[in-house]
C-alpha cells in the first residue's frame, strides 16, 4: 500500500561470522510478519530433522542449500520489509572471511548498516581481534561510504542479560567505530537475543536496565538518503536505443541533479551535445526527472552510434569530468600474490568499464586503524588498504566521492574476481 510513498533505504547487515546476523534478521522478519508463519514452520521441521532447531530463523535468509548444510551465509540474501517511516531492502552479508568480497558488493549498494555483535563469552573478543571481521567490516563499511549505522548486541541470553557485559561490548565497539570515523554518541546499541526475541520488536523485561529503542524502532532513526537534486546533473548511460519516429533514446538512472524537457545536455567522454525532447519513466511521460529515477530520454541532434554504455550525461554548463588520472583509497579483497605499480586490471565505475593501470602506490593504510602504515610501498597484498594513483586506459567519467558519491566509488576486477573496491579522492581531468 503505502510502501511506494515511503522513502527507500538499502540496509546491509554486517558482522563477524556466526554472531547471529541471519538468525536475528530472520527473527525480525518473522515478528513483523514479513514472513509467512507456514514457511517458518516448514523450516522448523527441516531443521529438527538435522538436529539443529535453532537454525530455523537463519534459514529464512540463508536460502542456498550449501549454506543450510554448513550453517553459514555465502552469498548475499535480499529481503524487503517496511517500518513506520521506510521501505527497506535488506542485504544479509556473510561474515565468513572467504566471503568478504560478497560483503563488499553488499556494502557498495547500501545506504545504512546494521552491525551485529555477539555478546557471548569469547565471540565478541574474536570479532574485535586484529583478524576479526567485526573490525574488518566496520572499516569496510566506512570505506564504502556507509555513514549511518546501528548496532545490535546479540546473544544476550548467553550472558544472562547482564548489563555489565552489555556495557563492556558497547564501550569496545564504540571505540572501534570512533577510530574509523563514526559519530558514536547518538548511535543505538540494542541488546538482543535472536533466539528469544528480546528487544527485536518489543522491549524485553529481561533487560529492565535498557530503555530502548527496539531494533524495529532503531531502523527508523536512520535519516533519509539525500536526493541530491541540488548537485550537477549526472546520468550514467546504461543503453542507447534508436526508436523509429522518435529518434535517439539513451537510458539510465539519474544519480544527481534534475533533468528537464528542453535542457541542453552533453555526453562525456564523447562530448556530444543535444536537446532533450521528452523524458519517460516506466512508459509514462514526465516533464522532469530526479535522482533515483530510471529514465529513457529522447535527445535531438545525437546519433545512436555516437553514444555507448558508460558515457555520462550532464548539463552543458557543468559537464561530467573525464579523468586522465585519479587517486583512490582502496581495500584489496583478493589477490593471489602481490600488486605492484604497472598492474593493469579492469575498472568498474557507475556503468563504465575500462582497463586501468596502478601508476603509483602512494600509501599503505592500516585497515584496522585507518592510519598510514607505509609511505610509497613497493607492493600491496590481500587485506591491505592503500591510497593508489590510477590511470584509466580509455577516457572515462569519474568524480570525487566527496562531490558525487555514485560516480566516485569503484571496483577493480581481474579474471572475473573482485580484486579491490574503493572511493575516489582526487581527479586529474583530461585537458581539452
Ligand atoms: P554468517 O552468515 O555465517 O556470518 O553467520 P551469522 O552471523 O548469520 O550467524 P547465524 O545467524 O547463522 O548464527 C550463528 C549461530 O549462532 C547459530 O548457531 C545460531 O543459532 C546462533 N545464534 C544466533 N543468534 C543467537 C542468540 O541470540 N542467542 C544464542 N544463544 N545463539 C544465537
Ligand atoms: Mg548469516
Coordinates of C-alpha atoms and ligand atoms in Angstrom, one line a residue:
X1 CA 0.0 0.0 0.0
X2 CA 1.9 3.0 1.3
X3 CA 5.3 1.3 0.6
X4 CA 5.6 3.3 -2.7
X5 CA 5.4 6.6 -0.9
X6 CA 7.9 5.7 1.9
X7 CA 11.5 6.6 1.2
X8 CA 13.5 3.6 0.2
X9 CA 16.7 2.5 2.1
X10 CA 19.2 -0.3 1.3
X11 CA 20.3 -1.9 4.5
X12 CA 23.3 -4.2 4.8
X13 CA 23.7 -6.4 7.8
X14 CA 27.4 -6.9 8.8
X15 CA 29.5 -8.5 11.5
X16 CA 31.7 -11.4 12.4
X17 CA 31.0 -14.9 11.3
X18 CA 28.3 -16.7 13.5
X19 CA 27.4 -13.6 15.5
X20 CA 23.8 -14.2 14.6
X21 CA 23.1 -11.8 11.6
X22 CA 20.9 -14.2 9.7
X23 CA 19.1 -15.5 12.8
X24 CA 18.4 -12.0 14.1
X25 CA 17.1 -10.7 10.8
X26 CA 15.1 -13.9 10.3
X27 CA 13.5 -13.5 13.7
X28 CA 12.9 -9.8 13.0
X29 CA 11.1 -10.5 9.6
X30 CA 9.1 -13.2 11.3
X31 CA 8.0 -11.0 14.1
X32 CA 6.9 -8.1 11.9
X33 CA 5.1 -10.7 9.8
X34 CA 7.1 -10.1 6.7
X35 CA 7.4 -13.9 6.5
X36 CA 4.6 -16.4 6.4
X37 CA 4.4 -18.5 9.6
X38 CA 3.9 -21.5 7.3
X39 CA 7.4 -21.1 5.9
X40 CA 8.9 -20.8 9.4
X41 CA 7.1 -24.0 10.4
X42 CA 8.4 -25.8 7.3
X43 CA 12.0 -24.7 8.2
X44 CA 11.4 -25.8 11.8
X45 CA 10.6 -29.3 10.6
X46 CA 13.6 -29.5 8.3
X47 CA 15.9 -28.1 11.0
X48 CA 14.6 -30.6 13.5
X49 CA 15.5 -33.4 11.1
X50 CA 19.1 -32.1 11.1
X51 CA 19.0 -31.8 14.8
X52 CA 19.5 -28.0 14.6
X53 CA 16.2 -26.5 15.6
X54 CA 17.7 -23.1 16.3
X55 CA 18.7 -22.6 12.7
X56 CA 15.1 -22.1 11.6
X57 CA 15.2 -18.3 11.6
X58 CA 18.5 -18.1 9.8
X59 CA 17.1 -20.2 7.0
X60 CA 14.7 -17.5 6.1
X61 CA 17.8 -15.7 4.9
X62 CA 20.2 -18.5 4.2
X63 CA 18.3 -19.9 1.3
X64 CA 21.0 -21.7 -0.5
X65 CA 21.4 -25.4 0.1
X66 CA 25.1 -25.4 0.8
X67 CA 24.5 -22.6 3.3
X68 CA 21.9 -24.6 5.1
X69 CA 24.0 -27.6 5.4
X70 CA 27.1 -25.7 6.6
X71 CA 25.0 -23.3 8.6
X72 CA 26.6 -20.1 7.3
X73 CA 26.0 -17.4 4.8
X74 CA 27.9 -17.4 1.5
X75 CA 26.1 -15.2 -1.0
X76 CA 24.1 -12.1 -0.4
X77 CA 20.5 -12.5 0.6
X78 CA 18.0 -9.9 -0.4
X79 CA 14.7 -9.3 1.5
X80 CA 12.2 -6.5 1.7
X81 CA 10.4 -5.1 4.8
X82 CA 8.7 -1.9 6.0
X83 CA 8.9 0.2 9.1
X84 CA 6.8 3.1 10.0
X85 CA 9.0 5.5 8.1
X86 CA 10.8 3.5 5.5
X87 CA 10.7 0.8 2.9
X88 CA 13.9 -1.3 3.3
X89 CA 15.7 -3.7 1.1
X90 CA 17.8 -5.9 3.4
X91 CA 21.1 -7.3 2.3
X92 CA 22.3 -10.1 4.5
X93 CA 26.1 -10.2 4.2
X94 CA 28.2 -13.2 5.1
X95 CA 30.7 -12.8 8.0
X96 CA 33.0 -15.6 7.0
X97 CA 36.4 -14.5 5.9
X98 CA 36.3 -16.2 2.5
X99 CA 33.2 -14.2 1.6
X100 CA 34.3 -10.7 2.3
X101 CA 34.0 -9.8 -1.3
X102 CA 30.3 -10.5 -1.3
X103 CA 30.1 -8.4 1.8
X104 CA 31.7 -5.5 -0.1
X105 CA 29.3 -5.9 -3.0
X106 CA 26.5 -5.6 -0.5
X107 CA 28.1 -2.6 1.2
X108 CA 28.6 -0.7 -2.1
X109 CA 24.8 -0.8 -2.6
X110 CA 23.9 0.2 0.9
X111 CA 22.7 3.4 2.4
X112 CA 23.0 2.2 6.0
X113 CA 24.1 -0.8 8.0
X114 CA 23.2 -2.9 11.0
X115 CA 26.3 -4.2 12.8
X116 CA 25.6 -7.4 14.7
X117 CA 28.0 -8.2 17.6
X118 CA 27.7 -11.3 19.7
X119 CA 28.0 -10.7 23.5
X120 CA 28.8 -14.3 24.0
X121 CA 32.0 -15.0 26.0
X122 CA 34.9 -15.3 23.5
X123 CA 32.8 -14.4 20.5
X124 CA 32.8 -10.6 21.0
X125 CA 36.6 -10.9 21.7
X126 CA 37.2 -12.8 18.5
X127 CA 35.3 -10.3 16.4
X128 CA 37.3 -7.3 17.5
X129 CA 40.7 -9.1 17.5
X130 CA 43.1 -8.0 14.8
X131 CA 41.9 -10.7 12.4
X132 CA 38.3 -10.4 13.3
X133 CA 35.5 -9.4 10.9
X134 CA 33.7 -7.0 13.3
X135 CA 36.8 -4.9 12.9
X136 CA 37.2 -5.5 9.2
X137 CA 33.5 -4.9 8.3
X138 CA 33.4 -1.7 10.3
X139 CA 36.4 -0.5 8.3
X140 CA 35.0 -1.6 5.0
X141 CA 31.6 -0.1 5.7
X142 CA 33.2 3.2 6.3
X143 CA 35.4 2.9 3.2
X144 CA 32.4 2.1 1.1
X145 CA 30.7 5.3 2.3
X146 CA 28.1 3.9 4.7
X147 CA 27.8 6.7 7.2
X148 CA 24.7 5.5 9.0
X149 CA 24.9 2.6 11.4
X150 CA 23.1 0.9 14.2
X151 CA 24.4 -1.8 16.5
X152 CA 22.7 -5.0 17.8
X153 CA 24.5 -6.6 20.8
X154 CA 23.2 -10.1 20.2
X155 CA 23.1 -13.4 22.1
X156 CA 22.4 -11.6 25.4
X157 CA 20.8 -14.9 26.6
X158 CA 24.3 -16.4 26.8
X159 CA 25.4 -13.8 29.3
X160 CA 22.2 -13.8 31.5
X161 CA 21.2 -10.5 30.1
X162 CA 23.8 -8.8 32.3
X163 CA 24.1 -5.1 31.9
X164 CA 27.9 -5.2 32.7
X165 CA 28.6 -7.3 29.7
X166 CA 26.4 -5.1 27.5
X167 CA 28.3 -2.0 28.6
X168 CA 31.7 -3.7 28.1
X169 CA 30.7 -4.7 24.5
X170 CA 29.2 -1.3 23.8
X171 CA 32.4 0.5 25.0
X172 CA 34.6 -1.7 22.9
X173 CA 32.6 -1.3 19.8
X174 CA 32.2 2.5 20.4
X175 CA 36.0 2.8 20.5
X176 CA 36.3 0.9 17.2
X177 CA 33.6 2.9 15.5
X178 CA 35.1 6.2 16.7
X179 CA 38.5 5.1 15.4
X180 CA 37.3 4.7 11.8
X181 CA 35.3 7.9 12.0
X182 CA 31.8 7.2 13.0
X183 CA 29.9 9.6 15.2
X184 CA 29.1 7.3 18.1
X185 CA 27.2 9.4 20.7
X186 CA 23.8 9.1 19.2
X187 CA 24.0 5.5 17.8
X188 CA 21.5 3.0 19.1
X189 CA 23.1 -0.1 20.7
X190 CA 20.3 -2.6 21.1
X191 CA 20.7 -5.6 23.4
X192 CA 19.1 -8.6 21.6
X193 CA 18.6 -12.3 21.7
X194 CA 17.7 -13.6 18.3
X195 CA 16.7 -16.9 19.9
X196 CA 14.3 -15.4 22.5
X197 CA 13.3 -12.3 20.5
X198 CA 14.3 -9.7 23.2
X199 CA 14.1 -6.1 22.1
X200 CA 13.6 -7.1 18.5
X201 CA 10.2 -5.7 18.1
X202 CA 9.0 -5.2 21.7
X203 CA 11.0 -4.2 24.7
X204 CA 12.1 -7.1 26.9
X205 CA 11.6 -7.4 30.6
X206 CA 14.8 -9.4 30.8
X207 CA 16.7 -6.2 30.2
X208 CA 14.9 -3.8 32.6
X209 CA 18.0 -1.6 32.5
X210 CA 17.6 -0.9 28.8
X211 CA 15.1 1.8 27.9
X212 CA 15.0 1.3 24.1
X213 CA 14.8 1.7 21.2
X214 CA 13.9 -1.8 20.0
X215 CA 15.6 -3.0 16.8
X216 CA 12.4 -2.2 14.9
X217 CA 12.4 1.4 16.2
X218 CA 16.1 1.8 15.7
X219 CA 15.6 1.3 12.0
X220 CA 13.6 4.5 12.0
X221 CA 16.4 6.5 13.5
X222 CA 18.2 6.4 10.1
X223 CA 17.9 9.6 8.0
X224 CA 16.5 9.6 4.6
X225 CA 19.3 9.3 2.0
X226 CA 19.9 12.6 0.3
X227 CA 18.2 13.2 -3.1
X228 CA 20.9 15.3 -4.5
X229 CA 18.7 17.5 -6.7
X230 CA 21.0 20.5 -6.0
X231 CA 24.1 18.8 -7.4
X232 CA 25.2 18.9 -11.0
X233 CA 23.2 16.6 -13.3
X234 CA 24.8 13.1 -13.9
X235 CA 23.1 10.3 -15.7
X236 CA 25.4 7.3 -16.4
X237 CA 24.1 5.7 -19.6
X238 CA 23.1 2.0 -19.5
X239 CA 21.9 1.6 -23.1
X240 CA 21.2 3.6 -26.2
X241 CA 18.2 3.0 -28.5
X242 CA 17.2 4.3 -31.8
X243 CA 13.4 4.3 -32.0
X244 CA 11.6 4.9 -35.3
X245 CA 9.5 8.0 -35.2
X246 CA 11.2 9.2 -32.0
X247 CA 15.0 9.2 -32.5
X248 CA 17.9 8.5 -30.2
X249 CA 16.9 7.4 -26.7
X250 CA 19.6 6.9 -24.1
X251 CA 18.5 5.0 -21.0
X252 CA 19.9 5.3 -17.4
X253 CA 19.4 6.3 -13.8
X254 CA 19.6 9.9 -12.7
X255 CA 22.2 9.8 -10.0
X256 CA 22.3 13.5 -9.2
X257 CA 20.7 16.7 -10.3
X258 CA 17.5 17.3 -12.3
X259 CA 16.8 16.7 -16.0
X260 CA 14.0 18.7 -17.6
X261 CA 12.5 18.7 -21.1
X262 CA 14.1 21.4 -23.2
X263 CA 17.5 21.1 -21.4
X264 CA 20.7 21.0 -23.4
X265 CA 22.8 18.1 -22.4
X266 CA 26.4 16.9 -23.1
X267 CA 27.5 13.3 -23.1
X268 CA 31.1 12.7 -21.9
X269 CA 33.6 11.5 -22.8
X270 CA 32.4 11.7 -26.5
X271 CA 31.4 15.4 -26.0
X272 CA 28.2 15.1 -28.0
X273 CA 25.6 17.7 -27.3
X274 CA 21.8 17.5 -27.8
X275 CA 18.5 18.9 -26.7
X276 CA 16.1 16.9 -24.5
X277 CA 12.7 16.5 -26.4
X278 CA 11.0 14.1 -24.0
X279 CA 11.5 12.0 -20.8
X280 CA 9.9 8.7 -20.0
X281 CA 9.9 6.5 -16.9
X282 CA 8.2 3.2 -16.9
X283 CA 6.3 4.2 -20.1
X284 CA 5.0 7.4 -18.6
X285 CA 5.9 10.8 -19.9
X286 CA 7.3 13.2 -17.3
X287 CA 8.5 16.8 -17.5
X288 CA 11.4 16.3 -15.2
X289 CA 13.5 13.5 -13.7
X290 CA 15.2 13.5 -10.2
X291 CA 17.8 11.3 -8.5
X292 CA 16.7 7.6 -8.3
X293 CA 14.5 7.8 -11.5
X294 CA 15.3 5.3 -14.2
X295 CA 14.5 7.1 -17.4
X296 CA 14.7 7.0 -21.2
X297 CA 15.1 10.4 -22.8
X298 CA 14.9 11.4 -26.4
X299 CA 17.7 13.8 -27.5
X300 CA 17.7 15.7 -30.7
X301 CA 21.0 16.2 -32.5
X302 CA 22.6 13.0 -31.3
X303 CA 23.1 9.7 -33.3
X304 CA 22.8 6.4 -31.5
X305 CA 26.2 5.4 -32.8
X306 CA 27.8 8.4 -31.1
X307 CA 27.0 7.1 -27.6
X308 CA 27.7 4.0 -25.6
X309 CA 27.2 2.4 -22.3
X310 CA 29.4 4.1 -19.6
X311 CA 29.0 7.6 -21.1
X312 CA 27.6 10.1 -18.7
X313 CA 25.1 12.9 -19.5
X314 CA 25.2 16.2 -17.7
X315 CA 24.2 19.8 -18.5
X316 CA 26.4 21.7 -21.0
X317 CA 27.3 24.4 -18.3
X318 CA 28.7 21.7 -15.9
X319 CA 29.8 18.7 -17.9
X320 CA 30.8 15.4 -16.3
X321 CA 34.6 15.2 -15.6
X322 CA 36.7 12.9 -17.7
X323 CA 39.7 11.6 -15.8
X324 CA 43.2 11.5 -17.1
X325 CA 44.3 10.0 -13.8
X326 CA 42.7 9.7 -10.4
X327 CA 43.7 8.9 -6.8
X328 CA 41.6 6.3 -4.9
X329 CA 41.5 4.8 -1.5
X330 CA 41.1 1.1 -1.9
X331 CA 40.8 -2.1 0.1
X332 CA 42.4 -5.2 -1.5
X333 CA 39.9 -8.0 -1.2
X334 CA 41.6 -10.7 -3.1
X335 CA 44.9 -11.2 -4.9
X336 CA 46.9 -14.4 -5.3
X337 CA 50.3 -12.7 -4.9
X338 CA 51.1 -9.0 -4.6
X339 CA 50.1 -5.9 -6.5
X340 CA 52.9 -3.5 -7.7
X341 CA 52.9 -0.4 -9.9
X342 CA 52.2 -1.4 -13.5
X343 CA 49.4 -3.9 -12.7
X344 CA 46.5 -3.3 -15.2
X345 CA 43.2 -5.0 -14.3
X346 CA 39.7 -3.7 -15.1
X347 CA 38.0 -0.7 -13.5
X348 CA 34.2 -0.7 -12.9
X349 CA 32.7 2.7 -12.1
X350 CA 29.0 3.5 -12.5
X351 CA 28.1 1.9 -15.8
X352 CA 31.6 2.1 -17.3
X353 CA 34.4 -0.4 -17.5
X354 CA 37.9 0.1 -18.8
X355 CA 41.4 -1.3 -18.2
X356 CA 43.2 0.7 -15.5
X357 CA 46.9 0.9 -14.5
X358 CA 48.1 1.1 -11.0
X359 CA 50.6 4.0 -11.6
X360 CA 51.8 4.6 -8.1
X361 CA 51.2 3.1 -4.7
X362 CA 51.1 6.2 -2.6
X363 CA 50.5 4.9 0.9
X364 CA 49.6 1.7 2.6
X365 CA 46.9 2.2 5.3
X366 CA 46.4 0.0 8.3
X367 CA 43.0 -1.4 7.7
X368 CA 42.4 -1.9 11.4
X369 CA 43.1 1.7 12.4
X370 CA 43.0 3.7 9.2
X371 CA 46.4 5.3 9.9
X372 CA 49.3 5.3 7.4
X373 CA 51.3 2.1 7.7
X374 CA 53.9 2.8 5.0
X375 CA 54.8 5.6 2.5
X376 CA 55.3 4.5 -1.1
X377 CA 55.2 0.8 -0.5
X378 CA 56.7 -1.3 -3.3
X379 CA 53.7 -3.7 -3.2
X380 CA 50.4 -4.3 -1.6
X381 CA 48.6 -7.5 -0.8
X382 CA 45.2 -9.0 0.0
X383 CA 43.9 -7.5 3.2
X384 CA 45.7 -4.2 2.7
X385 CA 44.2 -0.8 2.4
X386 CA 46.0 1.8 0.3
X387 CA 46.0 5.1 -1.5
X388 CA 46.8 4.5 -5.2
X389 CA 47.2 6.7 -8.3
X390 CA 45.4 5.1 -11.2
X391 CA 45.4 5.8 -15.0
X392 CA 42.4 4.6 -17.0
X393 CA 43.4 3.2 -20.4
X394 CA 40.4 4.7 -22.0
X395 CA 38.7 8.1 -21.3
X396 CA 36.1 7.6 -18.6
X397 CA 34.0 9.9 -16.4
X398 CA 35.0 9.8 -12.7
X399 CA 34.3 12.2 -10.0
X400 CA 35.4 12.7 -6.4
X401 CA 33.4 10.5 -4.0
X402 CA 33.0 13.6 -1.8
X403 CA 31.3 15.6 -4.5
X404 CA 29.3 12.9 -6.3
X405 CA 29.3 9.6 -4.4
X406 CA 27.6 7.5 -7.1
X407 CA 30.3 8.4 -9.6
X408 CA 33.1 8.2 -7.1
X409 CA 33.1 4.6 -5.9
X410 CA 34.6 1.8 -7.9
X411 CA 35.6 -1.8 -8.0
X412 CA 38.8 -3.3 -9.5
X413 CA 38.3 -6.7 -11.1
X414 CA 40.6 -9.2 -12.8
X415 CA 39.7 -12.6 -14.4
X416 CA 36.2 -12.4 -13.0
X417 CA 37.2 -11.8 -9.4
X418 CA 36.9 -8.6 -7.4
X419 CA 40.4 -7.5 -6.5
X420 CA 39.7 -4.3 -4.7
X421 CA 37.0 -1.7 -4.0
X422 CA 37.3 1.9 -3.2
X423 CA 36.4 5.6 -3.4
X424 CA 37.9 8.4 -5.5
X425 CA 39.6 11.2 -3.5
X426 CA 41.2 13.2 -6.4
X427 CA 40.6 13.5 -10.1
X428 CA 43.1 14.9 -12.7
X429 CA 40.9 15.9 -15.6
X430 CA 41.8 15.4 -19.2
X431 CA 43.0 18.7 -20.8
X432 CA 40.7 19.8 -23.6
Ligands
LIG1 P1 27.4 -16.0 8.9 O1 26.3 -15.6 8.0 O2 28.0 -17.3 8.6 O3 28.4 -14.9 9.1 O4 26.7 -16.1 10.4 P2 25.6 -15.3 11.0 O5 26.2 -14.1 11.7 O6 24.5 -15.0 10.0 O7 25.1 -16.2 12.2 P3 23.8 -17.1 12.3 O8 22.6 -16.4 12.3 O9 24.0 -18.2 11.2 O10 24.0 -17.7 13.7 C1 25.2 -18.4 14.1 C2 24.9 -19.3 15.3 O11 24.6 -18.5 16.5 C3 23.7 -20.2 15.1 O12 24.0 -21.5 15.7 C4 22.6 -19.5 15.8 O13 21.6 -20.4 16.2 C5 23.3 -18.9 17.0 N1 22.6 -17.7 17.4 C6 22.1 -16.7 16.7 N2 21.5 -15.8 17.5 C7 21.6 -16.2 18.8 C8 21.2 -15.7 20.0 O14 20.6 -14.7 20.2 N3 21.5 -16.5 21.1 C9 22.2 -17.7 21.1 N4 22.4 -18.3 22.2 N5 22.6 -18.1 19.9 C10 22.3 -17.5 18.7
LIG2 MG1 24.4 -15.4 8.0

